[in-house]
PDB file of C-alpha atoms in Angstrom:
ATOM      1  CA  UNK A 911     -10.436  36.088 -29.703  1.00 67.00           C
ATOM      2  CA  UNK A 912      -9.104  39.058 -31.070  1.00 82.00           C
ATOM      3  CA  UNK A 913      -8.569  41.473 -28.433  1.00 92.00           C
ATOM      4  CA  UNK A 914      -9.855  45.417 -29.316  1.00 96.00           C
ATOM      5  CA  UNK A 915      -7.318  46.555 -32.496  1.00 97.00           C
ATOM      6  CA  UNK A 916      -6.593  50.761 -32.577  1.00 97.00           C
ATOM      7  CA  UNK A 917      -5.045  52.497 -35.185  1.00 97.00           C
ATOM      8  CA  UNK A 918      -2.683  54.738 -35.739  1.00 97.00           C
ATOM      9  CA  UNK A 919      -1.063  54.270 -32.803  1.00 97.00           C
ATOM     10  CA  UNK A 920       0.734  57.291 -31.794  1.00 97.00           C
ATOM     11  CA  UNK A 921      -0.288  61.024 -33.941  1.00 98.00           C
ATOM     12  CA  UNK A 922       1.909  64.444 -33.875  1.00 98.00           C
ATOM     13  CA  UNK A 923      -0.091  67.070 -35.613  1.00 98.00           C
ATOM     14  CA  UNK A 924       0.239  70.634 -35.569  1.00 98.00           C
ATOM     15  CA  UNK A 925      -2.756  72.508 -33.724  1.00 97.00           C
ATOM     16  CA  UNK A 926      -5.744  72.934 -36.372  1.00 97.00           C
ATOM     17  CA  UNK A 927      -4.862  70.150 -38.234  1.00 98.00           C
ATOM     18  CA  UNK A 928      -7.328  67.428 -38.468  1.00 98.00           C
ATOM     19  CA  UNK A 929      -7.159  63.508 -37.648  1.00 98.00           C
ATOM     20  CA  UNK A 930      -9.015  60.215 -37.214  1.00 98.00           C
ATOM     21  CA  UNK A 931      -8.258  57.437 -35.390  1.00 98.00           C
ATOM     22  CA  UNK A 932      -9.813  53.512 -35.518  1.00 98.00           C
ATOM     23  CA  UNK A 933     -11.561  51.038 -33.780  1.00 97.00           C
ATOM     24  CA  UNK A 934     -12.250  47.257 -33.876  1.00 97.00           C
ATOM     25  CA  UNK A 935     -13.507  46.049 -31.519  1.00 95.00           C
ATOM     26  CA  UNK A 936     -14.428  42.506 -30.533  1.00 93.00           C
ATOM     27  CA  UNK A 937     -16.432  40.070 -32.470  1.00 92.00           C
ATOM     28  CA  UNK A 938     -19.932  39.798 -30.910  1.00 89.00           C
ATOM     29  CA  UNK A 939     -19.714  43.359 -28.617  1.00 90.00           C
ATOM     30  CA  UNK A 940     -22.323  45.289 -28.856  1.00 89.00           C
ATOM     31  CA  UNK A 941     -21.306  48.302 -27.051  1.00 90.00           C
ATOM     32  CA  UNK A 942     -18.345  50.670 -27.558  1.00 94.00           C
ATOM     33  CA  UNK A 943     -16.765  53.586 -26.450  1.00 94.00           C
ATOM     34  CA  UNK A 944     -13.704  56.406 -26.550  1.00 97.00           C
ATOM     35  CA  UNK A 945     -12.312  57.174 -23.926  1.00 96.00           C
ATOM     36  CA  UNK A 946      -9.963  60.541 -23.997  1.00 97.00           C
ATOM     37  CA  UNK A 947      -6.746  59.658 -21.569  1.00 97.00           C
ATOM     38  CA  UNK A 948      -5.037  63.162 -20.378  1.00 96.00           C
ATOM     39  CA  UNK A 949      -1.679  62.456 -18.939  1.00 93.00           C
ATOM     40  CA  UNK A 950      -0.810  62.365 -14.981  1.00 90.00           C
ATOM     41  CA  UNK A 951      -5.404  61.261 -15.700  1.00 92.00           C
ATOM     42  CA  UNK A 952      -7.858  58.619 -15.474  1.00 94.00           C
ATOM     43  CA  UNK A 953      -9.451  57.666 -18.532  1.00 95.00           C
ATOM     44  CA  UNK A 954     -12.977  59.730 -19.570  1.00 94.00           C
ATOM     45  CA  UNK A 955     -15.575  58.933 -21.155  1.00 93.00           C
ATOM     46  CA  UNK A 956     -16.087  60.818 -24.408  1.00 96.00           C
ATOM     47  CA  UNK A 957     -18.555  58.867 -26.875  1.00 95.00           C
ATOM     48  CA  UNK A 958     -20.587  55.020 -26.133  1.00 92.00           C
ATOM     49  CA  UNK A 959     -22.118  53.360 -28.732  1.00 93.00           C
ATOM     50  CA  UNK A 960     -24.939  50.488 -28.501  1.00 90.00           C
ATOM     51  CA  UNK A 961     -24.595  48.898 -31.511  1.00 89.00           C
ATOM     52  CA  UNK A 962     -24.938  52.206 -34.716  1.00 88.00           C
ATOM     53  CA  UNK A 963     -26.123  53.960 -32.071  1.00 92.00           C
ATOM     54  CA  UNK A 964     -24.993  56.781 -29.265  1.00 93.00           C
ATOM     55  CA  UNK A 965     -25.822  56.070 -25.817  1.00 90.00           C
ATOM     56  CA  UNK A 966     -24.017  59.054 -24.792  1.00 89.00           C
ATOM     57  CA  UNK A 967     -22.557  61.536 -25.738  1.00 93.00           C
ATOM     58  CA  UNK A 968     -22.520  64.373 -22.639  1.00 90.00           C
ATOM     59  CA  UNK A 969     -18.537  65.035 -22.691  1.00 91.00           C
ATOM     60  CA  UNK A 970     -17.904  64.658 -26.541  1.00 96.00           C
ATOM     61  CA  UNK A 971     -17.286  68.315 -27.553  1.00 95.00           C
ATOM     62  CA  UNK A 972     -18.829  68.452 -30.249  1.00 95.00           C
ATOM     63  CA  UNK A 973     -17.558  71.381 -32.135  1.00 96.00           C
ATOM     64  CA  UNK A 974     -14.403  69.911 -32.574  1.00 97.00           C
ATOM     65  CA  UNK A 975     -14.653  65.853 -32.534  1.00 98.00           C
ATOM     66  CA  UNK A 976     -17.028  63.713 -34.076  1.00 98.00           C
ATOM     67  CA  UNK A 977     -17.583  59.729 -33.958  1.00 97.00           C
ATOM     68  CA  UNK A 978     -19.230  57.516 -35.928  1.00 96.00           C
ATOM     69  CA  UNK A 979     -19.912  53.367 -36.032  1.00 95.00           C
ATOM     70  CA  UNK A 980     -22.298  52.881 -39.705  1.00 83.00           C
ATOM     71  CA  UNK A 981     -22.316  48.966 -39.530  1.00 88.00           C
ATOM     72  CA  UNK A 982     -22.401  48.536 -35.605  1.00 85.00           C
ATOM     73  CA  UNK A 983     -18.508  46.933 -35.807  1.00 92.00           C
ATOM     74  CA  UNK A 984     -16.118  49.347 -36.440  1.00 96.00           C
ATOM     75  CA  UNK A 985     -15.924  53.179 -35.111  1.00 97.00           C
ATOM     76  CA  UNK A 986     -13.785  56.242 -35.838  1.00 98.00           C
ATOM     77  CA  UNK A 987     -13.390  59.638 -33.488  1.00 98.00           C
ATOM     78  CA  UNK A 988     -12.805  62.012 -35.691  1.00 98.00           C
ATOM     79  CA  UNK A 989     -11.089  65.864 -34.000  1.00 98.00           C
ATOM     80  CA  UNK A 990     -11.403  68.891 -36.859  1.00 97.00           C
ATOM     81  CA  UNK A 991      -9.268  71.394 -35.633  1.00 97.00           C
ATOM     82  CA  UNK A 992      -7.250  70.162 -32.975  1.00 97.00           C
ATOM     83  CA  UNK A 993      -6.570  72.179 -29.814  1.00 97.00           C
ATOM     84  CA  UNK A 994      -2.909  72.060 -27.761  1.00 97.00           C
ATOM     85  CA  UNK A 995      -4.993  70.707 -24.966  1.00 97.00           C
ATOM     86  CA  UNK A 996      -6.286  67.428 -27.469  1.00 98.00           C
ATOM     87  CA  UNK A 997      -2.595  65.754 -26.739  1.00 98.00           C
ATOM     88  CA  UNK A 998      -4.120  62.470 -24.773  1.00 98.00           C
ATOM     89  CA  UNK A 999      -4.352  58.518 -25.152  1.00 98.00           C
ATOM     90  CA  UNK A1000      -7.462  58.321 -26.940  1.00 98.00           C
ATOM     91  CA  UNK A1001      -8.345  54.506 -25.835  1.00 98.00           C
ATOM     92  CA  UNK A1002     -11.122  52.610 -27.464  1.00 97.00           C
ATOM     93  CA  UNK A1003     -13.043  49.990 -25.486  1.00 95.00           C
ATOM     94  CA  UNK A1004     -15.769  47.547 -26.032  1.00 93.00           C
ATOM     95  CA  UNK A1005     -18.598  44.967 -23.888  1.00 88.00           C
ATOM     96  CA  UNK A1006     -20.738  42.482 -24.708  1.00 76.00           C
ATOM     97  CA  UNK A1007     -24.342  43.719 -24.614  1.00 62.00           C
ATOM     98  CA  UNK A1008     -25.923  43.326 -21.185  1.00 56.00           C
ATOM     99  CA  UNK A1009     -23.686  43.014 -19.179  1.00 54.00           C
ATOM    100  CA  UNK A1010     -22.752  45.202 -16.381  1.00 57.00           C
ATOM    101  CA  UNK A1011     -19.163  45.093 -15.929  1.00 60.00           C
ATOM    102  CA  UNK A1012     -15.397  45.715 -16.676  1.00 78.00           C
ATOM    103  CA  UNK A1013     -14.754  46.993 -20.128  1.00 88.00           C
ATOM    104  CA  UNK A1014     -12.344  45.172 -23.109  1.00 91.00           C
ATOM    105  CA  UNK A1015      -9.572  48.290 -24.417  1.00 94.00           C
ATOM    106  CA  UNK A1016      -7.170  48.848 -27.463  1.00 96.00           C
ATOM    107  CA  UNK A1017      -3.818  50.215 -26.568  1.00 96.00           C
ATOM    108  CA  UNK A1018      -5.012  53.365 -27.324  1.00 97.00           C
ATOM    109  CA  UNK A1019      -3.754  56.520 -29.974  1.00 98.00           C
ATOM    110  CA  UNK A1020      -1.300  57.841 -28.439  1.00 97.00           C
ATOM    111  CA  UNK A1021      -1.662  61.626 -30.052  1.00 98.00           C
ATOM    112  CA  UNK A1022       0.983  65.065 -29.961  1.00 98.00           C
ATOM    113  CA  UNK A1023      -1.281  68.564 -30.799  1.00 98.00           C
ATOM    114  CA  UNK A1024       1.854  70.758 -31.718  1.00 97.00           C
TER     115      UNK A1024
ATOM    116  CA  UNK B 295     -19.514  61.960 -14.888  1.00 58.00           C
ATOM    117  CA  UNK B 296     -19.245  61.632 -10.945  1.00 65.00           C
ATOM    118  CA  UNK B 297     -15.642  61.969  -9.522  1.00 78.00           C
ATOM    119  CA  UNK B 298     -14.072  59.517  -7.935  1.00 91.00           C
ATOM    120  CA  UNK B 299     -10.891  60.091  -4.870  1.00 94.00           C
ATOM    121  CA  UNK B 300      -8.321  56.719  -5.503  1.00 96.00           C
ATOM    122  CA  UNK B 301      -5.408  57.091  -2.816  1.00 96.00           C
ATOM    123  CA  UNK B 302      -2.936  57.074  -2.797  1.00 97.00           C
ATOM    124  CA  UNK B 303      -1.479  59.075  -5.695  1.00 96.00           C
ATOM    125  CA  UNK B 304       1.682  57.207  -5.651  1.00 96.00           C
ATOM    126  CA  UNK B 305       3.926  54.311  -3.665  1.00 96.00           C
ATOM    127  CA  UNK B 306       7.248  53.694  -3.815  1.00 96.00           C
ATOM    128  CA  UNK B 307       7.705  49.899  -2.078  1.00 95.00           C
ATOM    129  CA  UNK B 308      10.124  47.138  -1.738  1.00 96.00           C
ATOM    130  CA  UNK B 309       9.119  43.257  -3.416  1.00 97.00           C
ATOM    131  CA  UNK B 310       7.718  41.416  -1.253  1.00 97.00           C
ATOM    132  CA  UNK B 311       6.063  44.532   0.514  1.00 97.00           C
ATOM    133  CA  UNK B 312       1.801  44.160   0.995  1.00 97.00           C
ATOM    134  CA  UNK B 313       0.111  47.085  -1.119  1.00 96.00           C
ATOM    135  CA  UNK B 314      -3.372  48.770  -0.343  1.00 97.00           C
ATOM    136  CA  UNK B 315      -4.904  51.433  -2.127  1.00 97.00           C
ATOM    137  CA  UNK B 316      -8.275  52.831  -2.011  1.00 97.00           C
ATOM    138  CA  UNK B 317     -11.038  54.726  -3.986  1.00 97.00           C
ATOM    139  CA  UNK B 318     -14.293  57.235  -2.480  1.00 96.00           C
ATOM    140  CA  UNK B 319     -17.267  58.329  -4.166  1.00 93.00           C
ATOM    141  CA  UNK B 320     -19.571  60.678  -3.008  1.00 90.00           C
ATOM    142  CA  UNK B 321     -21.883  58.374  -4.888  1.00 88.00           C
ATOM    143  CA  UNK B 322     -23.464  55.093  -4.735  1.00 90.00           C
ATOM    144  CA  UNK B 323     -22.127  51.941  -7.906  1.00 89.00           C
ATOM    145  CA  UNK B 324     -23.313  49.519  -8.573  1.00 88.00           C
ATOM    146  CA  UNK B 325     -20.272  47.806 -10.243  1.00 90.00           C
ATOM    147  CA  UNK B 326     -16.397  48.712  -8.584  1.00 92.00           C
ATOM    148  CA  UNK B 327     -13.606  47.302 -10.828  1.00 93.00           C
ATOM    149  CA  UNK B 328      -9.666  47.599 -10.910  1.00 96.00           C
ATOM    150  CA  UNK B 329      -7.660  48.440 -13.470  1.00 96.00           C
ATOM    151  CA  UNK B 330      -4.157  47.986 -14.296  1.00 97.00           C
ATOM    152  CA  UNK B 331      -2.791  49.655 -16.768  1.00 97.00           C
ATOM    153  CA  UNK B 332       1.228  49.844 -18.171  1.00 95.00           C
ATOM    154  CA  UNK B 333       3.242  52.127 -20.037  1.00 91.00           C
ATOM    155  CA  UNK B 334       1.814  52.402 -23.637  1.00 90.00           C
ATOM    156  CA  UNK B 335      -1.179  50.183 -23.585  1.00 93.00           C
ATOM    157  CA  UNK B 336      -4.468  49.873 -22.123  1.00 95.00           C
ATOM    158  CA  UNK B 337      -6.482  48.761 -19.368  1.00 95.00           C
ATOM    159  CA  UNK B 338      -6.778  45.142 -18.318  1.00 94.00           C
ATOM    160  CA  UNK B 339      -9.383  44.217 -16.088  1.00 92.00           C
ATOM    161  CA  UNK B 340      -8.127  42.649 -12.414  1.00 94.00           C
ATOM    162  CA  UNK B 341     -11.192  42.127 -10.674  1.00 94.00           C
ATOM    163  CA  UNK B 342     -14.707  42.855 -11.038  1.00 92.00           C
ATOM    164  CA  UNK B 343     -17.077  43.182  -7.787  1.00 93.00           C
ATOM    165  CA  UNK B 344     -21.230  43.447  -7.896  1.00 90.00           C
ATOM    166  CA  UNK B 345     -22.306  43.468  -5.083  1.00 92.00           C
ATOM    167  CA  UNK B 346     -22.150  46.102  -1.233  1.00 94.00           C
ATOM    168  CA  UNK B 347     -19.629  43.750   1.358  1.00 95.00           C
ATOM    169  CA  UNK B 348     -18.327  41.135  -1.914  1.00 94.00           C
ATOM    170  CA  UNK B 349     -14.763  40.276  -1.669  1.00 96.00           C
ATOM    171  CA  UNK B 350     -13.003  38.575  -4.068  1.00 95.00           C
ATOM    172  CA  UNK B 351      -9.557  37.612  -5.311  1.00 96.00           C
ATOM    173  CA  UNK B 352      -7.588  37.229  -8.538  1.00 93.00           C
ATOM    174  CA  UNK B 353      -3.936  35.690  -6.791  1.00 96.00           C
ATOM    175  CA  UNK B 354      -2.571  38.138  -4.724  1.00 97.00           C
ATOM    176  CA  UNK B 355      -4.601  40.519  -5.582  1.00 97.00           C
ATOM    177  CA  UNK B 356      -7.814  41.015  -2.719  1.00 98.00           C
ATOM    178  CA  UNK B 357     -10.695  43.876  -3.578  1.00 97.00           C
ATOM    179  CA  UNK B 358     -13.761  44.908  -1.469  1.00 97.00           C
ATOM    180  CA  UNK B 359     -17.119  46.339  -2.197  1.00 96.00           C
ATOM    181  CA  UNK B 360     -17.799  48.716   0.559  1.00 95.00           C
ATOM    182  CA  UNK B 361     -20.457  48.242   2.630  1.00 95.00           C
ATOM    183  CA  UNK B 362     -21.524  52.134   1.465  1.00 94.00           C
ATOM    184  CA  UNK B 363     -21.620  51.059  -2.107  1.00 92.00           C
ATOM    185  CA  UNK B 364     -19.296  54.224  -1.853  1.00 93.00           C
ATOM    186  CA  UNK B 365     -15.936  53.595  -1.397  1.00 95.00           C
ATOM    187  CA  UNK B 366     -14.089  49.976  -2.535  1.00 97.00           C
ATOM    188  CA  UNK B 367     -10.251  49.145  -1.974  1.00 97.00           C
ATOM    189  CA  UNK B 368      -7.604  46.572  -3.513  1.00 98.00           C
ATOM    190  CA  UNK B 369      -4.691  44.485  -1.494  1.00 98.00           C
ATOM    191  CA  UNK B 370      -1.657  43.420  -3.745  1.00 98.00           C
ATOM    192  CA  UNK B 371       0.455  40.931  -1.579  1.00 97.00           C
ATOM    193  CA  UNK B 372       3.812  40.446  -1.646  1.00 97.00           C
ATOM    194  CA  UNK B 373       4.777  42.530  -4.813  1.00 97.00           C
ATOM    195  CA  UNK B 374       6.871  42.236  -7.412  1.00 97.00           C
ATOM    196  CA  UNK B 375       8.076  43.843  -9.628  1.00 95.00           C
ATOM    197  CA  UNK B 376       5.810  43.113 -12.684  1.00 95.00           C
ATOM    198  CA  UNK B 377       2.912  44.651 -10.750  1.00 97.00           C
ATOM    199  CA  UNK B 378       4.449  47.707 -11.052  1.00 97.00           C
ATOM    200  CA  UNK B 379       1.244  49.654 -12.875  1.00 97.00           C
ATOM    201  CA  UNK B 380      -0.347  52.513 -12.223  1.00 97.00           C
ATOM    202  CA  UNK B 381      -3.913  51.387 -10.502  1.00 98.00           C
ATOM    203  CA  UNK B 382      -7.192  52.810 -11.440  1.00 97.00           C
ATOM    204  CA  UNK B 383     -10.847  52.280  -9.677  1.00 96.00           C
ATOM    205  CA  UNK B 384     -13.874  52.445 -11.863  1.00 93.00           C
ATOM    206  CA  UNK B 385     -17.298  52.417 -11.168  1.00 91.00           C
ATOM    207  CA  UNK B 386     -20.773  51.723 -12.863  1.00 84.00           C
ATOM    208  CA  UNK B 387     -24.213  53.333 -11.468  1.00 74.00           C
ATOM    209  CA  UNK B 388     -27.562  52.730 -11.745  1.00 66.00           C
ATOM    210  CA  UNK B 389     -27.728  54.695 -15.093  1.00 66.00           C
ATOM    211  CA  UNK B 390     -24.974  51.527 -16.414  1.00 61.00           C
ATOM    212  CA  UNK B 391     -23.978  53.538 -18.981  1.00 63.00           C
ATOM    213  CA  UNK B 392     -20.196  53.341 -19.139  1.00 73.00           C
ATOM    214  CA  UNK B 393     -17.230  53.689 -16.223  1.00 84.00           C
ATOM    215  CA  UNK B 394     -15.866  56.759 -14.490  1.00 89.00           C
ATOM    216  CA  UNK B 395     -12.466  56.364 -13.480  1.00 93.00           C
ATOM    217  CA  UNK B 396      -9.928  57.514 -10.386  1.00 94.00           C
ATOM    218  CA  UNK B 397      -7.110  59.353 -11.372  1.00 95.00           C
ATOM    219  CA  UNK B 398      -4.972  56.182 -10.824  1.00 96.00           C
ATOM    220  CA  UNK B 399      -2.464  55.202  -8.206  1.00 97.00           C
ATOM    221  CA  UNK B 400       0.875  54.765  -9.815  1.00 97.00           C
ATOM    222  CA  UNK B 401       3.145  51.920  -8.330  1.00 97.00           C
ATOM    223  CA  UNK B 402       6.348  51.053  -7.761  1.00 97.00           C
ATOM    224  CA  UNK B 403       8.438  48.308  -6.776  1.00 96.00           C
ATOM    225  CA  UNK B 404      12.063  48.119  -6.078  1.00 93.00           C
ATOM    226  CA  UNK B 405      14.172  44.453  -6.048  1.00 89.00           C
TER     227      UNK B 405
END
């Protein structure tokens, strides 16, 4: 079974620029998450999707961050415009709907904002 | 989200030693999970706990779900160099939306 795929793996941009990250979850996983992991911290939830609907985006900075999962499969997370404090690893995770428990994480996208 | 307090923050041990780390919360969780993260990778699930008092093993790893549902511990026996990484606890509350993570315990093992 293929794991959660993310791209790009690394991205360096200047502040005020825009950036987008892509995630392809495990086939059949209806629930998809985006987490932000700042260096030295645990992952922090940004947004959760159930199929193509948003379940929780209470911690997403909506003035600059947006995410979509139009067909209930792939997802894109965008930052526009980026700030220095957005430098972090952005992790995508998925799980099979209806089961509480472990999430399967992708390798993450490492973003550096200069 | 709810805050999880994980300790110790870091550990530096010799190969063969046993390791113990724990996680506490001010809130009750229905599920406790332990993840390991290696450099450049996403977290990987080690053990999942679903019931208060539950004790579960996975090879040299043993984890317990505290009776109060506000804490959990992870033990690693006879550590080896490949145990190096950051270990995160994570809890799932009644709302069941998403996991809340601790700040991690960084483990270094010398041969």
